[in-house]
mmCIF file of C-alpha atoms in Angstrom:
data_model
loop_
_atom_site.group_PDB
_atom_site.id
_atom_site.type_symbol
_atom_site.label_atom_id
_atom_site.label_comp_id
_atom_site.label_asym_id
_atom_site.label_seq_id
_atom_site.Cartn_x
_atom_site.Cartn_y
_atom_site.Cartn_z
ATOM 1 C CA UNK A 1 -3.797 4.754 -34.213
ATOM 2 C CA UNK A 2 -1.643 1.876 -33.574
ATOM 3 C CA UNK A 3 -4.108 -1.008 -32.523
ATOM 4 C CA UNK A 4 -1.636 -3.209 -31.215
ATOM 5 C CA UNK A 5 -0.719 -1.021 -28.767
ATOM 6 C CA UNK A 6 -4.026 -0.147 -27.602
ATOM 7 C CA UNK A 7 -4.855 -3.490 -26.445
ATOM 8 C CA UNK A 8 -1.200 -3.921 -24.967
ATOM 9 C CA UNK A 9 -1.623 -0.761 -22.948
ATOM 10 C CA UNK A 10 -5.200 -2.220 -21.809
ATOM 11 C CA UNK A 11 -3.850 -5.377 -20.324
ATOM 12 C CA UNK A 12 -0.996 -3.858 -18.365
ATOM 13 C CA UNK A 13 -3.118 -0.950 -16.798
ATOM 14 C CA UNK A 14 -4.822 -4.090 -15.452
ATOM 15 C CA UNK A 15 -3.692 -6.252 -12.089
ATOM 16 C CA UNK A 16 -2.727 -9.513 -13.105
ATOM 17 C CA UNK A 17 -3.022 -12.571 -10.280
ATOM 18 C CA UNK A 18 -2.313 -15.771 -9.620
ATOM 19 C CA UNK A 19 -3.264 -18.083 -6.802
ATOM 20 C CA UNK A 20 -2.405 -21.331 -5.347
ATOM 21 C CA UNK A 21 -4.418 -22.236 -2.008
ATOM 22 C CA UNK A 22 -2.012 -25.391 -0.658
ATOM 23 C CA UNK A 23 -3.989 -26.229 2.134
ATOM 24 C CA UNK A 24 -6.820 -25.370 4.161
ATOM 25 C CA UNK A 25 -4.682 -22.768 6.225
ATOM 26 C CA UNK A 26 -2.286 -21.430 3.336
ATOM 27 C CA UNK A 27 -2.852 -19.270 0.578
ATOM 28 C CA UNK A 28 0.157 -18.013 -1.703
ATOM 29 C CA UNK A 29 -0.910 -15.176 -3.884
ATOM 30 C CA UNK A 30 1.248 -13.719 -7.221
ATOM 31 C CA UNK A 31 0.211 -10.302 -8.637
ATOM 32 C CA UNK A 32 1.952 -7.578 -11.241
ATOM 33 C CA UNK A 33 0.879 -4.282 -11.317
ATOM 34 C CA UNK A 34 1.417 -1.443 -13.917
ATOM 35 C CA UNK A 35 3.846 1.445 -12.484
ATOM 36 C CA UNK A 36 0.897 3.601 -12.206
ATOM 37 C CA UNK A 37 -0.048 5.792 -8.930
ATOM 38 C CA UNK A 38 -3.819 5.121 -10.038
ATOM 39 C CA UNK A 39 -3.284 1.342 -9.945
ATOM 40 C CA UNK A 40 -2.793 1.140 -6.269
ATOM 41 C CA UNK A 41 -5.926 1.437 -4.904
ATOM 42 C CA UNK A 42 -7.235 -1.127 -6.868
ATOM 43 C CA UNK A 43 -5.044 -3.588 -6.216
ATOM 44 C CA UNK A 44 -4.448 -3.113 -2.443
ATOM 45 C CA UNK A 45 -8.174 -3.353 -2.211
ATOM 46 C CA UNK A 46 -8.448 -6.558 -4.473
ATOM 47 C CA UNK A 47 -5.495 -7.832 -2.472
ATOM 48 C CA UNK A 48 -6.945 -7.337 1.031
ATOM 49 C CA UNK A 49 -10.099 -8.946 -0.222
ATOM 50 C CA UNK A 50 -8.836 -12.202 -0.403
ATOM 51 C CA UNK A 51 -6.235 -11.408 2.225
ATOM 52 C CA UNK A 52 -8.738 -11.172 4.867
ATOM 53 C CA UNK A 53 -10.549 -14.445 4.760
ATOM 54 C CA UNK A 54 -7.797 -16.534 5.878
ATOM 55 C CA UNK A 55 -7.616 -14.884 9.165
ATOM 56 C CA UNK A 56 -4.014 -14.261 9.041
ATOM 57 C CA UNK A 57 -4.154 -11.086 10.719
ATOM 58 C CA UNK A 58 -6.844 -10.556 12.417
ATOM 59 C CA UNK A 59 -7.452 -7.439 14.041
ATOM 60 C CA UNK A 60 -4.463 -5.999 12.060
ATOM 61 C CA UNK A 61 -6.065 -5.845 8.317
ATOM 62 C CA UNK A 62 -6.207 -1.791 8.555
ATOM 63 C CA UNK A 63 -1.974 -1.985 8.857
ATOM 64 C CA UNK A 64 -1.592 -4.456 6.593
ATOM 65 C CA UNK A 65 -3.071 -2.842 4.306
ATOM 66 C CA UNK A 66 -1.435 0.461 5.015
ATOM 67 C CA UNK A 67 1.977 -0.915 4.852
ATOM 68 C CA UNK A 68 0.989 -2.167 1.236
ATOM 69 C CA UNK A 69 -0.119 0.875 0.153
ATOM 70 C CA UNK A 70 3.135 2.572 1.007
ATOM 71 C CA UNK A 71 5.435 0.358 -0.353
ATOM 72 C CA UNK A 72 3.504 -0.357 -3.479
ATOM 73 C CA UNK A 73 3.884 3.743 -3.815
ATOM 74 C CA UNK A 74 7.474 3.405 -3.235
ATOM 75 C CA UNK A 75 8.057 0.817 -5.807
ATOM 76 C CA UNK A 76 5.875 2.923 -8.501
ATOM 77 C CA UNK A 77 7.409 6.431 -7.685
ATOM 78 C CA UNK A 78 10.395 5.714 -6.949
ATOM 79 C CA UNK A 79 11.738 2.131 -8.037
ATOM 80 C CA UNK A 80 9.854 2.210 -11.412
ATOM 81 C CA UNK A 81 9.911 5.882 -12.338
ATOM 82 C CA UNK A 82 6.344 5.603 -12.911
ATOM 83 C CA UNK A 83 7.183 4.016 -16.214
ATOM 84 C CA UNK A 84 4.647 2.716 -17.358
ATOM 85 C CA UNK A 85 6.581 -0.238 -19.171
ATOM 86 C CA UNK A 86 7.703 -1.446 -15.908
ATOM 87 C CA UNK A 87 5.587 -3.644 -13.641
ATOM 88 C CA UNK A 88 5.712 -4.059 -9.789
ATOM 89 C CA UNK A 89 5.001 -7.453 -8.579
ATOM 90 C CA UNK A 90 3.366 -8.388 -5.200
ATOM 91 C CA UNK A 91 4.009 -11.795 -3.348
ATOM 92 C CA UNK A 92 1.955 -12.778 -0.390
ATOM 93 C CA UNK A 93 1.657 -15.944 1.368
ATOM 94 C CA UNK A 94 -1.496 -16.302 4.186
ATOM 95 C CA UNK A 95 -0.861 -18.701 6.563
ATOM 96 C CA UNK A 96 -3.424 -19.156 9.055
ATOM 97 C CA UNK A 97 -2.290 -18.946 12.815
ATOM 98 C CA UNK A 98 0.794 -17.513 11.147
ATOM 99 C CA UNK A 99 0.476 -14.302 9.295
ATOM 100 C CA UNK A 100 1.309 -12.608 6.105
ATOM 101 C CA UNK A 101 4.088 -12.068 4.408
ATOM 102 C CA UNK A 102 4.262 -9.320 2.224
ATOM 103 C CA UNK A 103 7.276 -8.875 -1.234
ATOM 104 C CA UNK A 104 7.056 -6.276 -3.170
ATOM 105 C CA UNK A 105 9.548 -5.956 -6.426
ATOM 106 C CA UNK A 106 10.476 -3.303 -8.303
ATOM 107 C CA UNK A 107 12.266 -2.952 -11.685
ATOM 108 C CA UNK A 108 14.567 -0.353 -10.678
ATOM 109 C CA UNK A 109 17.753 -0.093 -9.678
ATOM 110 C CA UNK A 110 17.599 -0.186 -6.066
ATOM 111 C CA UNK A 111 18.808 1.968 -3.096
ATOM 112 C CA UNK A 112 20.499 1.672 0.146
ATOM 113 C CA UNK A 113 18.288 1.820 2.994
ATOM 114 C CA UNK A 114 20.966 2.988 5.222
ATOM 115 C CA UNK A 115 20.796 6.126 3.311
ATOM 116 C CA UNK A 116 17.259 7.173 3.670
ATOM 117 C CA UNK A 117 17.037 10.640 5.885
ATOM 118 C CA UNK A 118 15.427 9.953 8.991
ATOM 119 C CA UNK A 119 11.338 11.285 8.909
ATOM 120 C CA UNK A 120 11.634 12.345 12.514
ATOM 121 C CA UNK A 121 14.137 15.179 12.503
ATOM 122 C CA UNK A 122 12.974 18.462 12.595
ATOM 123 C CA UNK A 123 13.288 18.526 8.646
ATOM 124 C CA UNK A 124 12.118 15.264 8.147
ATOM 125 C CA UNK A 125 8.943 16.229 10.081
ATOM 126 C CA UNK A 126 8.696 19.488 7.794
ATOM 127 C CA UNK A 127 9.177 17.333 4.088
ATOM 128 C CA UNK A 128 6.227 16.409 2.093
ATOM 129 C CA UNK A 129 7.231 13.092 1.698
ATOM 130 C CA UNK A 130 9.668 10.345 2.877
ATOM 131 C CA UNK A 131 8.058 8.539 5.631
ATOM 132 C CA UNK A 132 6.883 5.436 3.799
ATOM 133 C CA UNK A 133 9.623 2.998 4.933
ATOM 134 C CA UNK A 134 9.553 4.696 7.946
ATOM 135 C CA UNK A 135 5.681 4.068 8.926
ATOM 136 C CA UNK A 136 6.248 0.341 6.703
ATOM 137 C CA UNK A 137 8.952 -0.381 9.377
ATOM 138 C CA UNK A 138 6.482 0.844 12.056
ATOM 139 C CA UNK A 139 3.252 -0.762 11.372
ATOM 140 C CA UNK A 140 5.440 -4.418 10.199
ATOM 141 C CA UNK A 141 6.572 -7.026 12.476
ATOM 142 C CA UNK A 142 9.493 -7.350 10.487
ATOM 143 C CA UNK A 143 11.201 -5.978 7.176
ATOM 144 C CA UNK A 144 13.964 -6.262 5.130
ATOM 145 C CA UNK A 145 15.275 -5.223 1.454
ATOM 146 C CA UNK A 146 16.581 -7.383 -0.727
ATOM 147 C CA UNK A 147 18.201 -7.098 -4.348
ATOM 148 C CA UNK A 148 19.579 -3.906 -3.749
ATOM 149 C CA UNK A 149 16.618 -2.408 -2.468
ATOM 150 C CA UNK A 150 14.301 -3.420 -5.330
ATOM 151 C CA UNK A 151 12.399 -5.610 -3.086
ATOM 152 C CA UNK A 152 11.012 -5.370 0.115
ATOM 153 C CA UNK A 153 10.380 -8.065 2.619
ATOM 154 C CA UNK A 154 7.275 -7.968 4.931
ATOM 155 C CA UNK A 155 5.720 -9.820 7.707
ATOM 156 C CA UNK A 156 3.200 -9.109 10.177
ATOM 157 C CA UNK A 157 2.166 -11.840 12.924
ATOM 158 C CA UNK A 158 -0.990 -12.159 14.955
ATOM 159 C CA UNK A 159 -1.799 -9.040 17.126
ATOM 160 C CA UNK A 160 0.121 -9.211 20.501
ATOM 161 C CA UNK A 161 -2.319 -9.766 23.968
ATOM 162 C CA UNK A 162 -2.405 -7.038 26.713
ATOM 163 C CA UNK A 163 1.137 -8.305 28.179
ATOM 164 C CA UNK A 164 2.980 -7.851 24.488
ATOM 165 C CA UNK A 165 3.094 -11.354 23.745
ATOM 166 C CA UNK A 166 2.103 -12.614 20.337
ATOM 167 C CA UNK A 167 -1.082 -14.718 20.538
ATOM 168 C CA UNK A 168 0.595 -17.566 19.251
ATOM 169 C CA UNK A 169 4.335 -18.868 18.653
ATOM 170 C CA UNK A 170 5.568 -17.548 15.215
ATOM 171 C CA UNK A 171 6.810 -14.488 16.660
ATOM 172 C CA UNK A 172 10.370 -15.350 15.527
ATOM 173 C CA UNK A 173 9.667 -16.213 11.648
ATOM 174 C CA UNK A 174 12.477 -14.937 9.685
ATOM 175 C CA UNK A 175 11.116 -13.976 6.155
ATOM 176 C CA UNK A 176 13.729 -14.938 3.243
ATOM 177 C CA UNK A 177 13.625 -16.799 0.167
ATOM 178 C CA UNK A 178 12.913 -20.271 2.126
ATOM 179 C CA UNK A 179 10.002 -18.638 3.414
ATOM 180 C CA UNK A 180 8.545 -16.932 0.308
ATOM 181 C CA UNK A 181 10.433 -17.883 -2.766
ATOM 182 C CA UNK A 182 10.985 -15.338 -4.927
ATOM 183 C CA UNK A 183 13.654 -15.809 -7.907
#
């Protein structure tokens, strides 16, 4: 048995993170996952942990969290092949007041979103899968795909009062590399 690769294959099935809190209200977070299915559980859960203190979405962790899930799957199933020499990496930035914005990267090769069948046609509504981007677009204030569709750009806001407005006035964030640098 090749010993080297043991303990290789031991630190990549683990989550690696990084942290930088840069003030009281803001908390920018840097994680790399393996491409495995069993490795997002874990790390959406280790994620949301720290997520949740900073208040950044309040009432809305459940979604959040959901949203990650989904496109965490997408990047392992279908940007990385589930090879397991790729890694997907996870940006988030907490902002307090604000919300959280959400990148996920892939080391695939991409995809147009324009091209993704619809999940609400009768055979969309019949398939066993393809509704991740779908409910991601749903439950998300906002999201976009960058690099070809290797990366997806998330934000979701404070919870809106009875009359639809957002309880504060960040509403209109746009989420690109100014906001969460990413190369």
């Amino acid at each position: 048995m090749n010993t080297a690769r043991s303990s290789n294959d031991k630190r990549v099935s683990q989550l690696m993170l990084a942290g930088i809190q840069r003030s009281l209200s803001l908390l920018e977070l840097e994680a790399w996952m393996p491409s495995e299915t069993g490795a997002i559980s874990p790390t959406v859960e280790q994620l949301m942990r720290l997520i949740e203190p900073w208040r950044c979405i309040v009432g809305d962790e459940s979604v959040v969290e959901l949203a990650l899930r989904e496109a965490l799957n997408n990047a392992v199933v279908h940007g990385n092949g589930m090879d397991p020499n790729k890694l997907v990496e996870i940006r988030c930035r907490c902002e307090r007041g604000k919300g959280v914005w959400l990148i996920v990267r892939d080391q695939g090769r991409g995809f147009d979103p324009s091209t993704v069948p619809n999940p609400l046609t009768p055979q969309g509504l019949m398939a066993e899968h393809g509704r991740g981007i779908h409910l991601i677009k749903v439950l998300m204030d906002k999201v976009s795909f960058k690099r070809g569709g290797s990366e997806v750009h998330m934000w979701k806001g404070l919870p809106k009062n009875n009359d639809g407005v957002s309880t504060d006035s960040t509403s209109s964030i746009e989420l690109d590399a100014a906001t969460v640098e990413c190369e």
